[in-house]
Coordinates of C-alpha atoms in Angstrom, one line a residue:
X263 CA 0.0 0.0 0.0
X264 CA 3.0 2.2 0.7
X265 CA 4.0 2.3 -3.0
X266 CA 0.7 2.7 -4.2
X267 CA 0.0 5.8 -1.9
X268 CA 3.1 7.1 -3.0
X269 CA 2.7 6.7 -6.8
X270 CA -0.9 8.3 -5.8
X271 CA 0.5 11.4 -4.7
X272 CA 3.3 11.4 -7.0
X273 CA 0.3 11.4 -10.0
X274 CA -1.4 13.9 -8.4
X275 CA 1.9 16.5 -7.7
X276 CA 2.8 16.1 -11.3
X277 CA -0.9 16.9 -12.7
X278 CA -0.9 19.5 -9.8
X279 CA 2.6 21.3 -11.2
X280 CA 1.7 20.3 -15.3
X281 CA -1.7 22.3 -14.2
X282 CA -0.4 25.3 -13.0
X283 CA 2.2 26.0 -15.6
X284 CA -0.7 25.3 -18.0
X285 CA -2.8 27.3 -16.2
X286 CA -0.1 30.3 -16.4
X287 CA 0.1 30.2 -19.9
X288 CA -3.6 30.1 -20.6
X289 CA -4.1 32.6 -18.2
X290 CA -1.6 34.7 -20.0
X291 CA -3.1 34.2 -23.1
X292 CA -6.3 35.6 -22.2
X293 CA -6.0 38.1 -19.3
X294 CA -1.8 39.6 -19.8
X295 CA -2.8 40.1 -23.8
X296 CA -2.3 43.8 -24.3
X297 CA -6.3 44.8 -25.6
X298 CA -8.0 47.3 -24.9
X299 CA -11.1 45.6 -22.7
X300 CA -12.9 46.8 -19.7
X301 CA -13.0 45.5 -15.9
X302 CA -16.5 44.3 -16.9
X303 CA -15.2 42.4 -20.2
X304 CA -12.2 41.0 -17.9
X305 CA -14.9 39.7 -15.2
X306 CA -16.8 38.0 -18.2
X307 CA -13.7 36.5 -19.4
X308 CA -13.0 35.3 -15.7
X309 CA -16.1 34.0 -15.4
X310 CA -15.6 31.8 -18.7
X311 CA -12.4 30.3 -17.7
X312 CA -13.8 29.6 -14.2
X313 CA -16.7 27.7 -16.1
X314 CA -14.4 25.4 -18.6
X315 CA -11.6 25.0 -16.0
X316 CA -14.8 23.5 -13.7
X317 CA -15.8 21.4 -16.4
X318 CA -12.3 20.4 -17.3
X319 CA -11.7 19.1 -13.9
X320 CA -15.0 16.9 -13.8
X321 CA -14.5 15.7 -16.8
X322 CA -10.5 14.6 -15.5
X323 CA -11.2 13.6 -12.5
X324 CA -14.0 10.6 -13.7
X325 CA -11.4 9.7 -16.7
X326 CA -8.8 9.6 -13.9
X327 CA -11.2 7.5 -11.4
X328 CA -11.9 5.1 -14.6
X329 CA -8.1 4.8 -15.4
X330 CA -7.0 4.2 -12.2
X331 CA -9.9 1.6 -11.1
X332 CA -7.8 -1.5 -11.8
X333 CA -4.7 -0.6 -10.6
X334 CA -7.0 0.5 -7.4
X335 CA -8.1 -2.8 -7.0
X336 CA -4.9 -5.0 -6.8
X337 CA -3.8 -3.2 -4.4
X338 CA -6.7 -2.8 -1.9
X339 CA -8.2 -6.5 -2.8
X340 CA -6.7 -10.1 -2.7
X341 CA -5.4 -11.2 -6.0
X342 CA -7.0 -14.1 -7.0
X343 CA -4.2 -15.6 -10.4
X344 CA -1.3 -14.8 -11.7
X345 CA -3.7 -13.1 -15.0
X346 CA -5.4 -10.9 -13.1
X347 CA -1.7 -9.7 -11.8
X348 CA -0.3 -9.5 -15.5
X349 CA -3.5 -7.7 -16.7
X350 CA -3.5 -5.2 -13.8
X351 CA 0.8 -5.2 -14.7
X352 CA 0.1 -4.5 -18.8
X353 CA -2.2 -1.9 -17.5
X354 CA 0.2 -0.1 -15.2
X355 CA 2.2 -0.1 -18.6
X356 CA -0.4 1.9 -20.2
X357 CA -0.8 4.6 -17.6
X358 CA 1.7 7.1 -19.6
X359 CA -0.6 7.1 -22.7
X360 CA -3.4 6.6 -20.8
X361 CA -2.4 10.0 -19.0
X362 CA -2.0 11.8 -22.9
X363 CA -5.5 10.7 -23.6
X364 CA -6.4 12.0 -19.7
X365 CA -4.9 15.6 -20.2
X366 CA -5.7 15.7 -24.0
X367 CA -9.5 14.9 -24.1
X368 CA -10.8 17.0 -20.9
X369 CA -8.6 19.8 -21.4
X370 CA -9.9 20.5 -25.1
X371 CA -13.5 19.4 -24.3
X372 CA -13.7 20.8 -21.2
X373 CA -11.5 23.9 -21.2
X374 CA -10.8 24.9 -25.2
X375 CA -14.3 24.2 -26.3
X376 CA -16.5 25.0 -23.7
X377 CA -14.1 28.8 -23.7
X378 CA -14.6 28.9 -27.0
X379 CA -18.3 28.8 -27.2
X380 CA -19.1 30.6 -24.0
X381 CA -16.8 33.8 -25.7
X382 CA -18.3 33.6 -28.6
X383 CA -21.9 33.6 -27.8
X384 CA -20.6 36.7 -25.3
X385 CA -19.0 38.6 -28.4
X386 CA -22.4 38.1 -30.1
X387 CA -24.4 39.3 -26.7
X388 CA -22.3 42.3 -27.0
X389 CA -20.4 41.5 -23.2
X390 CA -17.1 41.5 -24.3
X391 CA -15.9 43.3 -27.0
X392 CA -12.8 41.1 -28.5
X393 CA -12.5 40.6 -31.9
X394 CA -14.0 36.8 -33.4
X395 CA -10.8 36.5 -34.7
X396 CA -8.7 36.7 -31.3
X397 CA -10.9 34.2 -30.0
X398 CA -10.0 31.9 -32.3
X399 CA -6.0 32.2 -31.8
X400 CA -6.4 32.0 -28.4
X401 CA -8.2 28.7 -28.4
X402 CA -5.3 27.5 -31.0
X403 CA -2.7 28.7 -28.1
X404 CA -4.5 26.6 -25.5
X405 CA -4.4 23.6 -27.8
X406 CA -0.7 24.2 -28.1
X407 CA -0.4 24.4 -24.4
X408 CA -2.6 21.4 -23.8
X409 CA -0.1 19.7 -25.8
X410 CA 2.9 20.3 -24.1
X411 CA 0.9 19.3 -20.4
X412 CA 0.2 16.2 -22.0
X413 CA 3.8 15.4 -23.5
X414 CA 5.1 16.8 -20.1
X415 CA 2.4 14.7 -18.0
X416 CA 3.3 11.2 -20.3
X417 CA 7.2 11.9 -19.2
X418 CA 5.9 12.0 -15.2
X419 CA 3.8 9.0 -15.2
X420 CA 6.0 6.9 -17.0
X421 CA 9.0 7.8 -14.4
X422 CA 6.2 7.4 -11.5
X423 CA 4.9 3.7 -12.8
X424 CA 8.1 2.1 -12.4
X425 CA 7.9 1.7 -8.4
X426 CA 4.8 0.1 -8.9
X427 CA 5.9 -1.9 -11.6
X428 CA 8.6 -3.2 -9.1
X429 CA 6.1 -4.2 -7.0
X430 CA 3.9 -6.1 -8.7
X431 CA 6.7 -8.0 -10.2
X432 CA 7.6 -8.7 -6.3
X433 CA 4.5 -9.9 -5.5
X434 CA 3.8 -12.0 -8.6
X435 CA 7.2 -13.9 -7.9
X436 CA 5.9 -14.5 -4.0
X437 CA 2.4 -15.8 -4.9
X438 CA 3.1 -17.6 -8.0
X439 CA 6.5 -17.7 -8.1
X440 CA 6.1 -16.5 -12.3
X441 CA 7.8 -13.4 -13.5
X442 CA 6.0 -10.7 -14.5
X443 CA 6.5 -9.6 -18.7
X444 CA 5.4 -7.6 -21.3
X445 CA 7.3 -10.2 -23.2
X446 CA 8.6 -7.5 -25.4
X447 CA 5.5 -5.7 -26.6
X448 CA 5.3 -2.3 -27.4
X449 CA 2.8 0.5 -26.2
X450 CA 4.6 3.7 -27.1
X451 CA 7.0 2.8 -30.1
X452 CA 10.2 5.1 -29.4
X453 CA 9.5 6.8 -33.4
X454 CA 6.5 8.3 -32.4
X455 CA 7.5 9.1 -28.6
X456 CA 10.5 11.5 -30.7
X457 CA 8.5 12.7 -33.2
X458 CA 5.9 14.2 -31.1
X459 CA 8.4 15.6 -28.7
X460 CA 10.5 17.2 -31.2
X461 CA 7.8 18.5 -32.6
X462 CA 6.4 20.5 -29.5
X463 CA 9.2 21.1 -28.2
X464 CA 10.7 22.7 -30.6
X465 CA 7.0 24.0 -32.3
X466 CA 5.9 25.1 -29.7
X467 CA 7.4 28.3 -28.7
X468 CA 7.7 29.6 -32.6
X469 CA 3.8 28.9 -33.0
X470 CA 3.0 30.3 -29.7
X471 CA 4.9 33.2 -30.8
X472 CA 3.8 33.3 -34.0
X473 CA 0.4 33.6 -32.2
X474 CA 1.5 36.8 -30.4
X475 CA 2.6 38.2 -33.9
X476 CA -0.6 37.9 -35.1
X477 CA -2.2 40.6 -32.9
X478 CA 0.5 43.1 -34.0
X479 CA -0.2 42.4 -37.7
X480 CA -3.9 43.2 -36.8
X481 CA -3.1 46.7 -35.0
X482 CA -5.8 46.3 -32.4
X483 CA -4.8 49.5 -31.1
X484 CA -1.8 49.1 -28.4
X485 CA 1.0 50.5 -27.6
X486 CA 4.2 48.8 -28.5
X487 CA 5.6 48.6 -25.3
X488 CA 2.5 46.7 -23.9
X489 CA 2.6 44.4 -26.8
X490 CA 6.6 43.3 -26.8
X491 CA 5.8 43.0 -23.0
X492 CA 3.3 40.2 -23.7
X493 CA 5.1 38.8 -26.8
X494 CA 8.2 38.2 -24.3
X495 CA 6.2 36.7 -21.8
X496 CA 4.7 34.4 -23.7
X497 CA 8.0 33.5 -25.5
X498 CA 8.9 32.2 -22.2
X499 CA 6.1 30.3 -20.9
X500 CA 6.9 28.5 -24.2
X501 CA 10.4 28.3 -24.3
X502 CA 9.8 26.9 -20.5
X503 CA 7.7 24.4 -21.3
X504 CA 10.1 23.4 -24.3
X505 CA 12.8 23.2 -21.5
X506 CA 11.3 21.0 -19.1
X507 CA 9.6 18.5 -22.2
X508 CA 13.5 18.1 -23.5
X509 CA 14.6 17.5 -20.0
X510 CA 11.7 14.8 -19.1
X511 CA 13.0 13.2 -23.1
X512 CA 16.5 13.0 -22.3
X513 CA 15.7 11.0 -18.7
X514 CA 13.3 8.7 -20.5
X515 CA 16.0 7.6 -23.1
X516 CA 19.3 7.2 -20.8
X517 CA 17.1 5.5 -18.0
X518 CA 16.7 2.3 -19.6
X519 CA 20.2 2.7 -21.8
X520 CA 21.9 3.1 -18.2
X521 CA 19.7 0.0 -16.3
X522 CA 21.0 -2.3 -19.6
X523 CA 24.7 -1.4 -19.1
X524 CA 24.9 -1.6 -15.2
X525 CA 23.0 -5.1 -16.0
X526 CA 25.8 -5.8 -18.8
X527 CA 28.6 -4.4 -16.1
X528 CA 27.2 -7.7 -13.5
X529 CA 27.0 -9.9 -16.2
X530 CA 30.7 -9.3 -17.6
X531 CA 32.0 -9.5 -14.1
X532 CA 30.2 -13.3 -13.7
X533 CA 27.5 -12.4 -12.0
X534 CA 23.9 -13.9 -14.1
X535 CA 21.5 -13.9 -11.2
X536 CA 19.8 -10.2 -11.7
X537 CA 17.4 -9.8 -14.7
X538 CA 16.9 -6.2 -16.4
X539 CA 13.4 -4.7 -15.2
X540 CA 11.0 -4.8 -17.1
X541 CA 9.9 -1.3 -16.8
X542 CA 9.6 -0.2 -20.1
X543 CA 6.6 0.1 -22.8
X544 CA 8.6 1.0 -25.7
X545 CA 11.2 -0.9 -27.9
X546 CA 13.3 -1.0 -25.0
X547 CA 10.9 -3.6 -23.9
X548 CA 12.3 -6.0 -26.8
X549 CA 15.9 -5.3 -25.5
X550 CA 15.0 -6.0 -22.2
X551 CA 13.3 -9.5 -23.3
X552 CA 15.9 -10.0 -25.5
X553 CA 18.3 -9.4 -22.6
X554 CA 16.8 -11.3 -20.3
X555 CA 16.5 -14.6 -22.6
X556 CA 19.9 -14.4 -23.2
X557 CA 20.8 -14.3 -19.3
X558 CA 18.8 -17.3 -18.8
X559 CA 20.6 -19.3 -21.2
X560 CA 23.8 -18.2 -19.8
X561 CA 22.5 -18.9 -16.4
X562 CA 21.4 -22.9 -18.1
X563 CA 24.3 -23.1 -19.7
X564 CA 26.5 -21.7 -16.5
X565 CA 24.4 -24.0 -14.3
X566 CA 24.9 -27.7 -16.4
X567 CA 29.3 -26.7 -16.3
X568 CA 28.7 -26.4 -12.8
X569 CA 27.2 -29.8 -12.6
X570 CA 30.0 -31.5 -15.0
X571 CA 32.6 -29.2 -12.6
X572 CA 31.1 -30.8 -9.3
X573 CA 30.8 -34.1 -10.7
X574 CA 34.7 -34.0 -12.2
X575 CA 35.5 -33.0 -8.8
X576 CA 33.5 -35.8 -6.7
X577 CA 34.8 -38.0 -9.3
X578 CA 38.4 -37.3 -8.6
X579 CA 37.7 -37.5 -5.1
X580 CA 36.2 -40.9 -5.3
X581 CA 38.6 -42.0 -7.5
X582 CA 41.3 -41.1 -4.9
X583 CA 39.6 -42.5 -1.9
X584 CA 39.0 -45.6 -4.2
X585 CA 42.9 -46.2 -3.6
X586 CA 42.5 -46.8 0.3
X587 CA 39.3 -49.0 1.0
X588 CA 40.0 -48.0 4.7
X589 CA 39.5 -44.1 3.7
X590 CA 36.4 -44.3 1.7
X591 CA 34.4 -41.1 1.2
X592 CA 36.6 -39.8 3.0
X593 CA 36.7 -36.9 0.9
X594 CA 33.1 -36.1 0.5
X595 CA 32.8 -36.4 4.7
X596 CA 35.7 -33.7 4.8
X597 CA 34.1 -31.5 2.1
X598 CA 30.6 -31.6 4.1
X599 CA 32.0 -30.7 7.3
X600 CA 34.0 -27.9 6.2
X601 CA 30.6 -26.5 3.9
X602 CA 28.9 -26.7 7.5
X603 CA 32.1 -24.7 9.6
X604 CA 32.0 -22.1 6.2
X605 CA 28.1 -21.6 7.0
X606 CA 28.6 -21.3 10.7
X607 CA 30.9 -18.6 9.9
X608 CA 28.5 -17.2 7.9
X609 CA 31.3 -16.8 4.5
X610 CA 29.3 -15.6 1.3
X611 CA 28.0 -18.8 -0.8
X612 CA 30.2 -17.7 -3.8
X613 CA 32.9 -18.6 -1.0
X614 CA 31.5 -22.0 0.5
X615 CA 30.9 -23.5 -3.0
X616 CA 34.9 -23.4 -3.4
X617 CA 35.6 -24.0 0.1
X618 CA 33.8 -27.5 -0.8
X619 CA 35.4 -27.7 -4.2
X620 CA 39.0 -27.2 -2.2
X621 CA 37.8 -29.7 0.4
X622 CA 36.7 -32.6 -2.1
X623 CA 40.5 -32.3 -3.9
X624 CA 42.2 -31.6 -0.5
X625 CA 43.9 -34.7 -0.9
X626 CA 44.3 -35.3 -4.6
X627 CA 48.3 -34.9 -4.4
X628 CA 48.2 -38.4 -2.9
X629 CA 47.7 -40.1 -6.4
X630 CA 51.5 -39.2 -6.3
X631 CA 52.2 -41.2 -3.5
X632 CA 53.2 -45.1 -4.4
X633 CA 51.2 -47.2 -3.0
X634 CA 53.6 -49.2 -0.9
X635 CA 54.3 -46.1 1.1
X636 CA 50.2 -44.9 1.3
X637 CA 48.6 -48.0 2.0
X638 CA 51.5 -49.4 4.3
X639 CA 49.9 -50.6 8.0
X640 CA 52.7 -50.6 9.6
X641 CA 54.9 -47.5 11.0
X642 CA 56.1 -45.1 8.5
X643 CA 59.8 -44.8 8.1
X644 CA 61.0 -41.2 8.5
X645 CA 61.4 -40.9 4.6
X646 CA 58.3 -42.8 4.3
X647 CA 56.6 -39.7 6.0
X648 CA 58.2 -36.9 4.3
X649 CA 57.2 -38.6 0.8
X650 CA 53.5 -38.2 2.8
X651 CA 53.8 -35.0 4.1
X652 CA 54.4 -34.1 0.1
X653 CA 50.9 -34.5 -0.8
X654 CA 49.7 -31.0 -0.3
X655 CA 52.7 -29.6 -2.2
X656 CA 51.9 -32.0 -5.3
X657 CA 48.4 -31.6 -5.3
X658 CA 48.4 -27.9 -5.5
X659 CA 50.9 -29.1 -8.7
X660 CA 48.6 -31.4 -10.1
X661 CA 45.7 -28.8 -10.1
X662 CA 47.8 -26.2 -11.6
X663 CA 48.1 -28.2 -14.5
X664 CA 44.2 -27.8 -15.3
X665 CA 43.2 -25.1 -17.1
X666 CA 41.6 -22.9 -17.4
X667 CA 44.0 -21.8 -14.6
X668 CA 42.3 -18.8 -13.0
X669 CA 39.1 -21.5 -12.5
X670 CA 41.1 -23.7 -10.7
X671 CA 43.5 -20.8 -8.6
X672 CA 40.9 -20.4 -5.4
X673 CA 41.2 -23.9 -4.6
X674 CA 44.9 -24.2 -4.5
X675 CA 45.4 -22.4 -0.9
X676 CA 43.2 -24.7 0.6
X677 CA 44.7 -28.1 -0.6
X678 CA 48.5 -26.9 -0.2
X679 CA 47.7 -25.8 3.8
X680 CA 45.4 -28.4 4.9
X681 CA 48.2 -29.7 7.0
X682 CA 49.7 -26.4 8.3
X683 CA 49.1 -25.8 12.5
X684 CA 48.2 -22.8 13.7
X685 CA 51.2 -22.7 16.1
X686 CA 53.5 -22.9 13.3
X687 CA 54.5 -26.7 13.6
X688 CA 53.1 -27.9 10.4
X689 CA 53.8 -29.0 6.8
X690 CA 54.8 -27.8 4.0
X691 CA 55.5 -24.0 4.6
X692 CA 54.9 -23.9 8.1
X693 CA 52.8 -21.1 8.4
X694 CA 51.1 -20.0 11.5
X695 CA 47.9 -17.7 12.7
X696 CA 46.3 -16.2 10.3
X697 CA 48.9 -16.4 7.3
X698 CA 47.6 -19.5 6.7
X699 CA 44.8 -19.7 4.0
X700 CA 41.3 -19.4 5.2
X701 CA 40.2 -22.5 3.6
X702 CA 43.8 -24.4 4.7
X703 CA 42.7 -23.1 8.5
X704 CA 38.7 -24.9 7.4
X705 CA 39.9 -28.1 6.0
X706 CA 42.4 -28.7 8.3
X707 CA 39.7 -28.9 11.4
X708 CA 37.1 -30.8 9.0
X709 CA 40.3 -33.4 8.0
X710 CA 41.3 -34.3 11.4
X711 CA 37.8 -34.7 12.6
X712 CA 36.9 -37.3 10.2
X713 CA 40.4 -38.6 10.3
X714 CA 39.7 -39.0 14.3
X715 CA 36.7 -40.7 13.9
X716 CA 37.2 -43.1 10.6
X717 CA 38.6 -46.6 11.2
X718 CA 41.6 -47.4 10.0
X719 CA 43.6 -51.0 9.5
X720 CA 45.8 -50.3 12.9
X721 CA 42.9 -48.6 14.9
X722 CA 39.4 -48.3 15.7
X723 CA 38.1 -45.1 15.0
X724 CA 37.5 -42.5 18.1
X725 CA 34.1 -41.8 19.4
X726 CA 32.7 -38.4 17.7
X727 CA 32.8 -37.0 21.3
X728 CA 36.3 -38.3 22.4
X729 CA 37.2 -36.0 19.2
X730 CA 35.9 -33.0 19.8
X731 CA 37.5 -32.8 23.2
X732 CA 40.6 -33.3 20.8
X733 CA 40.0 -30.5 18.4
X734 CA 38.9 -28.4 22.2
X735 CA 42.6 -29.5 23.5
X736 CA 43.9 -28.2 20.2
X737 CA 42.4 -25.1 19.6
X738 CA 45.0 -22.4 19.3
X739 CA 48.1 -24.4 18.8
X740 CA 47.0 -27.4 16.0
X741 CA 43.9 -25.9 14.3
X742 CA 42.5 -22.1 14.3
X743 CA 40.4 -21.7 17.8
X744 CA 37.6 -19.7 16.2
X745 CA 36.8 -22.6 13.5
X746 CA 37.5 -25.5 16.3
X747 CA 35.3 -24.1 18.0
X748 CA 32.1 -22.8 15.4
X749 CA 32.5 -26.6 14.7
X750 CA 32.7 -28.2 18.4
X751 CA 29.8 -26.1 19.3
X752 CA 27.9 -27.3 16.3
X753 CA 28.6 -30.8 16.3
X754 CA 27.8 -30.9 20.2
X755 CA 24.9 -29.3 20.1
X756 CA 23.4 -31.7 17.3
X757 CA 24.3 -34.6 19.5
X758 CA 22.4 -33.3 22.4
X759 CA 19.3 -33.0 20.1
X760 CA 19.7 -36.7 18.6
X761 CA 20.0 -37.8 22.1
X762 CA 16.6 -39.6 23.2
X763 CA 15.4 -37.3 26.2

């Protein structure tokens, strides 16, 4: 209701301040031109623009009413499908020419026509004494006026719509879960929108002009002064109005140019989740469409490499664990836990996507570790062990060798420091604190978990709470204490909630 209220009283300002400049002009056109009329003919001639303005307004405010009914409705009443939303959304759409037709139809049958008439018949009563003649230019410097309200008026509404537009595409994609589309019709074709414009903005002000020649090449009998006085001033109630219509143009053709190219900016910097609006009623509409269809194949397209990504990654990392019987999904149980400590720390999901990425191939450099030395039960020899504590270093090799190698660069900190302690103690670079990688810090808290708690050909795995008290002990010196910690806290509180009470 808050945008509808809004758009409401945004309508109604903008027909308020269209109005009065109109009103200026006309007024000027009738009561600043320099004749030679008495108070009683200027009381008549108030009297007659009192009269049309009155009828003007009746007649606007049932077209507006009318208009506006629909619109009215999906807002104050429940929405009952998804075509009642798109027809009340085309219809929104149509408010800008709707408002042409608004301006344009009262304001020359209820304020040219109606003046007309009523100073006519006065002329022929013998009330007022202006010539037939002035009558008629008058009337033709209203309609030129009436012209520029509406071209002025279409600019307004079709700025003030979008809001609403918003909205309703909001609500369409909460109760029906479609998106709202003009599906790249077109109300206002942009060759007619600059056609008209050009023409009254630029016509205007010569013809209204023009007009104020007129009475000098009739020599009505007034001073010069008086009548270059007048001339001026309606010169600039023109040139005004020519002002404001180019100003109102301009913003209505770099809106939508400037929402495509910050839409293009995302898109070229990888990001395909945000759509261009669909705001717009001209051909701009078709780009927008266009625009959009395109994004959704890129987002199709970007979605099914994302599948054969994840799957040549689990692949790798079953193909790995394969090696070891004893270490089975090993891999995927690391990459899980470190997904839930990147949640817990609340890391953007751009971020936990490669954390698990980094976590599935944390332990690919092991393919280049002969078997006899990575499946041996017995106790590692000394060089045994620094062929092991290798791994990290040759798989950040191995995945260096993939290309394209930017894809693959946010997952190499992760599987070269998996190993590294947060005292300083640990392999291969023996890094400490907070130089080591974020995801290295991660993994390394998921990987001894699991490696605590999986069975292996000399031991019997450790009770899931025997090692957490580990990963408590070691907080601080073997693994970072905030993500020891996020994790115990987590684990521990999901085993008090499986526990039967």
């Amino acid at each position: 209701m808050t945008v509808y209220r809004t758009f409401i009283r945004r309508l109604m300002l903008n027909y308020a301040a269209g109005s009065f400049l109109a009103g200026i002009a006309i007024a000027s056109l009738i009561f600043a031109a320099p004749l030679d009329v008495s108070r009683d003919e200027y009381i008549w001639l108030a009297g007659v623009l009192c009269v049309s303005v009155c009828v003007m307004l009746l007649l606007e405010g049932t077209v507006f009413y009318l208009q506006l009914k629909p619109v009215r409705s999906a807002f104050l009443e429940e929405i009952g499908s998804f075509q009642v939303l798109q027809n009340v959304y085309i219809r929104v759409h149509r408010m800008p020419s709707l408002a042409v037709k608004r301006i344009l139809g009262p304001h020359l049958l209820g304020l040219v026509v109606p003046g007309a008439v009523l100073s006519l018949e006065l002329t022929a009563a013998g009330r007022i004494t202006i010539p037939s003649y002035y009558v008629l230019l008058a009337s033709l410097g209203c309609v030129l006026v009436c012209g520029m309200h509406a071209l002025i008026e279409f600019y307004l509404t079709s700025y003030a719509v979008r809001p609403v537009l918003k909205e309703l595409s909001a609500w369409s994609r909460k109760l029906f879960g479609r998106e709202l589309t003009l599906g790249g019709r077109v109300f206002v074709p942009v060759s007619r929108k600059l056609k008209w414009s050009f023409f009254l903005i630029g016509a205007s002000p010569l013809l209204l002009y023009n007009l104020s020649v007129q009475f000098r090449l009739q020599d009505w009998g007034y001073g010069a002064y008086a009548y270059w006085q007048w001339a001026g001033y309606i010169l600039a109630v023109g040139l005004g109005f020519a002002f404001i219509g180019s100003r109102l143009m301009a913003r209505e053709i770099m809106l939508p140019i400037q929402h495509l190219y910050e839409r293009m900016a995302e898109v070229k910097t990888g990001d395909l989740r945000s759509e261009a609006a669909d705001l717009y009623s001209d051909e701009f509409s078709r780009l927008v469409s266009g625009f959009n269809h395109m994004l959704r194949g890129l987002r199709s397209e970007a979605a099914r490499n994302s599948q054969l990504v994840d799957s040549y990654f689990a692949t790798l990392a079953a193909a790995l664990d394969a090696r070891d019987p004893y270490t089975a999904g090993h891999s995927l149980r690391v990459a899980e836990y470190a997904v839930k400590i990147g949640r817990l720390a609340e890391l953007p999901e751009e971020r936990i996507d490669e954390l698990r990425k980094a976590a599935l191939l944390h332990d690919i450099g092991k393919i280049g570790i002969r078997d006899a030395v990575l499946l041996k039960e017995g106790r590692l020899t000394d060089e045994e062990w620094e062929q092991i504590k290798q791994h990290p270093v040759l798989g950040e090799a191995i995945l260096k060798q993939i290309e394209p190698a930017d894809a693959m660069a946010p997952f190499l900190p992760g599987v070269r420091s998996h190993h590294e302690r947060y005292d300083g103690k640990g392999y291969p670079d023996g890094l400490a604190g907070e130089d080591i990688p974020l995801f290295g810090r991660i993994i390394a808290v998921a990987d001894a978990f699991d490696a605590m708690t999986s069975d292996r050909p000399y031991r019997k795995g450790l009770e899931p709470a025997q090692a957490l008290e580990i990963l408590e002990q070691g907080r601080g010196s073997q693994w970072d204490p905030h993500y020891a910690e996020l994790f115990v806290n987590a684990y521990r509180n999901g085993m008090e909630k499986d526990t039967p009470g």
